Coordinates of C-alpha atoms in Angstrom, one line a residue:
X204 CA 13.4 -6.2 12.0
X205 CA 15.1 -3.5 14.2
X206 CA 14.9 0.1 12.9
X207 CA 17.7 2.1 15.4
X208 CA 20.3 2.1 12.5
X209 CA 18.1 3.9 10.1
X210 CA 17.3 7.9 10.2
X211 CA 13.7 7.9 11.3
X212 CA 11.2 9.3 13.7
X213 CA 11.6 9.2 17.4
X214 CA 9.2 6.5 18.6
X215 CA 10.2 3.5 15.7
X216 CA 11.5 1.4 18.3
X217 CA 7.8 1.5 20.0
X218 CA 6.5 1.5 16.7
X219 CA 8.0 -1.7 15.6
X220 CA 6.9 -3.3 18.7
X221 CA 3.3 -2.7 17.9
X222 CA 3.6 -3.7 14.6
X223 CA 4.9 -7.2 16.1
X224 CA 2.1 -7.7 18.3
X225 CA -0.5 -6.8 15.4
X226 CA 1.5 -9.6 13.0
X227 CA 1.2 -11.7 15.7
X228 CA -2.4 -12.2 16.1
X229 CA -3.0 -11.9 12.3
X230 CA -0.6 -15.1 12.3
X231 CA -2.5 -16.5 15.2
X232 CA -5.9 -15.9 13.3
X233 CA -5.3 -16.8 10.1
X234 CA -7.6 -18.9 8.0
X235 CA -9.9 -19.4 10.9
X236 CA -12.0 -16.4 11.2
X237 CA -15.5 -16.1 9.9
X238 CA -15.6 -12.9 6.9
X239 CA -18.5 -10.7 6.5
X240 CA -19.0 -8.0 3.8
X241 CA -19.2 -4.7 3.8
X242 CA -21.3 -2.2 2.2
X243 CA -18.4 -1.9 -0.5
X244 CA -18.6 -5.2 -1.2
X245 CA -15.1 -5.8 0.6
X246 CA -14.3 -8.6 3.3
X247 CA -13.9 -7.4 7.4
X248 CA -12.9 -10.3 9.7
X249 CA -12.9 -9.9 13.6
X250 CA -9.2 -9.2 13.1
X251 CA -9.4 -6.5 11.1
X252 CA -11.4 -4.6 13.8
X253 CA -9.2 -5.5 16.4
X254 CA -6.1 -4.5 14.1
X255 CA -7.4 -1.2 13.1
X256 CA -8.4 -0.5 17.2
X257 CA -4.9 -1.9 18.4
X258 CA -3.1 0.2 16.0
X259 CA -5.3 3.2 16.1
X260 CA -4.4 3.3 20.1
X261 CA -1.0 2.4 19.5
X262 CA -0.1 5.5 17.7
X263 CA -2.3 8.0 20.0
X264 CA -0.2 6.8 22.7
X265 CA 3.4 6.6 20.9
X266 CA 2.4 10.1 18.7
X267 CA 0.3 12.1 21.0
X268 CA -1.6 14.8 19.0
X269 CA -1.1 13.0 15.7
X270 CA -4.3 12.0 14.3
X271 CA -5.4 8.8 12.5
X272 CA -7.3 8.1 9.5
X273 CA -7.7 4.6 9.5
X274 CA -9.9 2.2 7.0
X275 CA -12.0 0.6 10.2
X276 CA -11.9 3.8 11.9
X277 CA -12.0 7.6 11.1
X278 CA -11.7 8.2 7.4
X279 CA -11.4 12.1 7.4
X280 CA -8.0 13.7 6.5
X281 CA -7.1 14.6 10.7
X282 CA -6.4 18.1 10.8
X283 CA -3.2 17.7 12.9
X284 CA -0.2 19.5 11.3
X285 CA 1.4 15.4 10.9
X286 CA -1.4 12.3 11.0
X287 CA -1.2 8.9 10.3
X288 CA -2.8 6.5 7.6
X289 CA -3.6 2.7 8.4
X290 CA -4.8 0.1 6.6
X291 CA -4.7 -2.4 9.3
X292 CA -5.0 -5.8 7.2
X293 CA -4.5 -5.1 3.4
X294 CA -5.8 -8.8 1.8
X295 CA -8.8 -9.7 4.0
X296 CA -10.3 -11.9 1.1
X297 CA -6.8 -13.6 1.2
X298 CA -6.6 -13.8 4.8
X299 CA -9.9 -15.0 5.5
X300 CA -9.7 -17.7 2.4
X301 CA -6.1 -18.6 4.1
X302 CA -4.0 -17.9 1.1
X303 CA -1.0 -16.1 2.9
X304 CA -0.5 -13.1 1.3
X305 CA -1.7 -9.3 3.2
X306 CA -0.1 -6.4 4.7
X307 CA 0.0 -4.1 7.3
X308 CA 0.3 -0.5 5.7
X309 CA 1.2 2.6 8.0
X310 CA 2.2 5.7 6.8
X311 CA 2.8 9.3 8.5
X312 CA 1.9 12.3 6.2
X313 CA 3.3 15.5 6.7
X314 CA 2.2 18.8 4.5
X315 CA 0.1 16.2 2.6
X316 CA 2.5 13.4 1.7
X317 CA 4.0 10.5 3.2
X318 CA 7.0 10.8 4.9
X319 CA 7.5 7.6 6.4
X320 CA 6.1 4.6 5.1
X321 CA 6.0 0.9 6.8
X322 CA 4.7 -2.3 5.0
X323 CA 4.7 -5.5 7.2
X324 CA 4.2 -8.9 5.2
X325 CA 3.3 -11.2 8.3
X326 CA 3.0 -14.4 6.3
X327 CA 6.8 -13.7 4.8
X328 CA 7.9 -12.2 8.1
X329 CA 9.1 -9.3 6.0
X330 CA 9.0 -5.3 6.9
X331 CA 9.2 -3.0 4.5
X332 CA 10.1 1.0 5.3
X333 CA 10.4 3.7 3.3
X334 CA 11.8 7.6 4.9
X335 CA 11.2 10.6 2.7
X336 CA 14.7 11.6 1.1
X337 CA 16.5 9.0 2.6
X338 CA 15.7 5.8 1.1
X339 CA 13.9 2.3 1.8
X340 CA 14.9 -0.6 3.1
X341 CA 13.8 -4.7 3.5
X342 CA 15.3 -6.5 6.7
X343 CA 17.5 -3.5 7.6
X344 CA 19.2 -4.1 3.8
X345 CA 18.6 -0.7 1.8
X346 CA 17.1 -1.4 -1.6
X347 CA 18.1 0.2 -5.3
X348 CA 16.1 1.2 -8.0
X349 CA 14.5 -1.5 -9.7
X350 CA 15.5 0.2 -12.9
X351 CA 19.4 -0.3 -11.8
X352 CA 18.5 -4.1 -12.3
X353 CA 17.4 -6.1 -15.7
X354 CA 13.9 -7.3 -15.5
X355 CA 13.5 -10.2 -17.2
X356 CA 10.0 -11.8 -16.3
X357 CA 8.1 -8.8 -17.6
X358 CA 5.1 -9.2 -15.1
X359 CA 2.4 -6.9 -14.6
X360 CA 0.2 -6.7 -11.7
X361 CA -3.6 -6.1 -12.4
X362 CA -6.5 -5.6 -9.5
X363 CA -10.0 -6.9 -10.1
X364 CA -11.4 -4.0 -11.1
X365 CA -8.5 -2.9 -13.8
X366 CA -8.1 -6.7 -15.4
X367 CA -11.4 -5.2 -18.1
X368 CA -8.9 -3.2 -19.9
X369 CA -8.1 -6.4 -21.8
X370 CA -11.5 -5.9 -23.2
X371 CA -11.1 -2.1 -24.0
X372 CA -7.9 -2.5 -26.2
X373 CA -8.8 -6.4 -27.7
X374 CA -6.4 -5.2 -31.0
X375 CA -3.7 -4.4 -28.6
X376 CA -1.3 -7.1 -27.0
X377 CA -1.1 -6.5 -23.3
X378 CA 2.6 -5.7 -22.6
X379 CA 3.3 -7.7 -19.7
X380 CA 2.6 -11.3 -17.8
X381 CA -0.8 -10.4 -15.8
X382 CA -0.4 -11.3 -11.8
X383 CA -3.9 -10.6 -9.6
X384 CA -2.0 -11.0 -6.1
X385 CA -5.0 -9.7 -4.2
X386 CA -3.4 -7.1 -1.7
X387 CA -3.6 -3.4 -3.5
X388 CA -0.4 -2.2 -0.8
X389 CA 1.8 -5.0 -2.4
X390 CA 0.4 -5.0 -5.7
X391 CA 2.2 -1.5 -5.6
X392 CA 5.5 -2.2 -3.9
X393 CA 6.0 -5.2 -6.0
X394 CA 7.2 -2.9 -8.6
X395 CA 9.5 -1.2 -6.3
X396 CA 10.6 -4.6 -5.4
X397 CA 11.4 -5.4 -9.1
X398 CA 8.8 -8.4 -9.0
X399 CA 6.8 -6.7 -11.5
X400 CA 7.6 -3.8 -14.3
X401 CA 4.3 -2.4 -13.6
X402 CA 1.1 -2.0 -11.8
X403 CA -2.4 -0.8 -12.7
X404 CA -5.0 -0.3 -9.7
X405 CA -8.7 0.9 -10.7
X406 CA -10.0 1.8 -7.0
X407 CA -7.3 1.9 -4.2
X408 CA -8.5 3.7 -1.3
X409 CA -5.7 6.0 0.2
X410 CA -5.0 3.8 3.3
X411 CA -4.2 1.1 0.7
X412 CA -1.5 3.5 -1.3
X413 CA -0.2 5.4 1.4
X414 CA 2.8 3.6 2.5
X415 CA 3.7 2.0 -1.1
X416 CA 3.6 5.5 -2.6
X417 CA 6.3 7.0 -0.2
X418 CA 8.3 3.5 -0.9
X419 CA 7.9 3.8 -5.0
X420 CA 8.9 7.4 -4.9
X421 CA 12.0 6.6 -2.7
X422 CA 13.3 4.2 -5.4
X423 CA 12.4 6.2 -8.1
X424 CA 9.5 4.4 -9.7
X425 CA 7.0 7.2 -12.1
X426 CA 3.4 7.7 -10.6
X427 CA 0.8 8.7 -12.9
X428 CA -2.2 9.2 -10.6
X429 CA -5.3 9.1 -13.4
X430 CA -7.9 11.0 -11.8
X431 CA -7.1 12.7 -8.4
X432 CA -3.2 13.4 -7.3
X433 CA -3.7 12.8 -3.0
X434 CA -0.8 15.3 -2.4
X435 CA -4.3 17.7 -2.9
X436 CA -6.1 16.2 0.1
X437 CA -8.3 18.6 2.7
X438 CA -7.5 18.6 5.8
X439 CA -11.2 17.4 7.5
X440 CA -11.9 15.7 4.2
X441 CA -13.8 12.7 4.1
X442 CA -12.4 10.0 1.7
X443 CA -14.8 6.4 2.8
X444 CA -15.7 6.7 -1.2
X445 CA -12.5 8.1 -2.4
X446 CA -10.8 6.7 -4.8
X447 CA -6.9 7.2 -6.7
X448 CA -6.7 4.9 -9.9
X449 CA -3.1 5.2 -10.3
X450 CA -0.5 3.3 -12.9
X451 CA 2.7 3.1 -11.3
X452 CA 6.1 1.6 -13.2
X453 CA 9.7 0.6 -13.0
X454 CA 10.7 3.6 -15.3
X455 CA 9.5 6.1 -17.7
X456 CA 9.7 4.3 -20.9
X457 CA 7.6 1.3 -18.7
X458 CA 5.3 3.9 -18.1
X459 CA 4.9 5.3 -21.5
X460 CA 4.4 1.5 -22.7
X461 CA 1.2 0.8 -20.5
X462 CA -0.3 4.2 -20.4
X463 CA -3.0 3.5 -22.9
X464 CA -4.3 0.6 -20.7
X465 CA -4.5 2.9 -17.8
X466 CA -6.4 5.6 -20.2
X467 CA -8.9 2.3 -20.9
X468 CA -9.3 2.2 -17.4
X469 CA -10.6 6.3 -16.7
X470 CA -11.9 6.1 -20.3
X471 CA -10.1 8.5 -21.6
X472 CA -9.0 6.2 -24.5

C-alpha cells in the first residue's frame, strides 16, 4: 500500500518500507518458530524479538529524537515532546500455532494521544492507517463510519480474560454473537471495520490499543475506557503491568447496550 496521496508525516514513504520488510519475515516465519512464555503468561517467538529490534531502529533512524516505547523493548512513556508505540507482532499465540491472524501496531503520540496510527495484517496483506482529524483508510480507500452502514450479524468480540462476564450476568442474555479472534489490536478495529458492533477487552496493554484507538476515534466509534483513560499517561512512566480495560462500540446506543457487561468486568456491577 502506498501512502504519498494521503496527509501524513514526513517520513511514511520510509515508514512503509519498514513495515514491508517486518511483514515479510513474519510471513517467512510463520508457523515454524519455537514459542516460549513470558513472565505474563504471554507467547514471544524469535520473531517477535527481531520485530520489536527491527522496528525500534527503524524509527530512531527515520524519527531522530523520537523515542520508542515498545512491548519487547522500553516500556516507559519516552519523554520526547512526539514518541512512538509498537507492538511489533500482536497474535503471537496465533502466529506461533499458525493460525494466520496478527498485526503489526504502530502509533505516534503527540501531547499524549495518537496521532497517527498504522495496523498491518500480514497474513491478509492489508494496512490499516488512521491520521488525527483527517480520517482512516484500508488500501489507499478511505473508510466511513461503521454506524453509516446497517449491521446485520450483530457480532461481539470478547478477549480471554473478558469472555467470564457470561458468568457475572447468567440472567442476562449477552447482546451480541461472541468472536475470540485472538489479536487485542484487531479485536478493536474490527468494530471500526464494521465486522463487529462491539468489543470488550479486560487487559490490553497500551502498545496493543495504540494504533486502533486513533483508528476508532477517526470513524467515530465511543470509547469507554473502564478504569484508566491513557490520554493521562507520564511522561517517564513505566506501564510493563499497565493495563486499560476498555469497551469500545459502533455507536452510543451500542455502547449503552453492553455497558453492564463491561461494569461485570471492573466489578462495578
Amino acid at each position: 500500500m502506498t501512502m504519498t496521496s494521503m496527509p501524513m508525516p514526513q517520513g511514511l514513504d520510509q515508514l512503509g518500507a519498514l513495515l514491508d520488510q517486518v511483514a515479510a519475515r513474519q510471513l517467512q516465519d510463520f508457523g515454524q518458530l519455537d514459542s516460549e512464555a513470558k513472565p505474563d503468561g504471554s507467547l514471544i517467538t524469535a520473531c517477535d524479538r527481531w520485530s520489536d529490534a527491527t522496528l525500534v531502529e527503524g524509527l530512531a533512524r527515520l524519527y531522530p529524537g523520537e523515542g520508542v516505547l515498545s512491548e519487547e523493548g522500553s516500556q516507559r512513556v519516552p519523554t520526547s515532546e512526539a514518541y512512538w508505540v509498537v507492538d511489533p507482532l500482536d497474535g503471537t499465540t496465533n502466529f506461533a500455532a499458525g493460525i494466520p491472524y496478527w498485526a503489526i501496531s504502530l502509533a505516534r503520540f503527540e501531547n499524549g494521544v495518537p496521532v497517527l496510527g498504522v495496523l498491518d495484517v500480514p497474513p491478509l496483506r492489508q494496512r490499516i492507517v488512521a491520521v488525527r482529524g483527517a480520517g482512516a483508510w484500508r488500501k489507499q480507500k478511505k473508510l466511513q463510519p461503521p454506524s453509516a452502514h446497517n449491521q446485520v450479524a450483530g457480532c461481539a468480540s470478547l478477549c480471554s480474560r473478558s469472555i467470564g462476564v457470561l458468568q457475572k450476568l447468567p440472567n442476562q442474555r449477552f447482546p451480541g454473537k461472541i468472536r475470540l479472534l485472538g489479536v487485542a489490536s484487531l479485536n478493536l478495529v474490527s468494530v471500526a471495520m464494521g465486522q463487529t458492533i462491539s468489543a470488550l477487552e479486560a487487559t490490553p496493554k497500551i502498545w496493543d490499543l495504540a494504533a486502533a484507538w486513533l483508528v476508532l476515534q477517526e470513524l467515530n466509534c465511543p470509547i469507554n475506557w473502564l478504569q484508566r483513560d491513557p490520554s493521562l499517561l507520564q511522561s517517564g512512566e513505566d506501564l510493563s503491568e499497565a493495563n486499560f480495560p476498555v469497551l469500545a462500540a459502533r455507536d452510543l446506543e451500542t455502547l449503552a447496550r453492553f455497558q453492564p457487561w463491561a461494569d461485570a468486568l471492573v466489578g462495578s456491577a
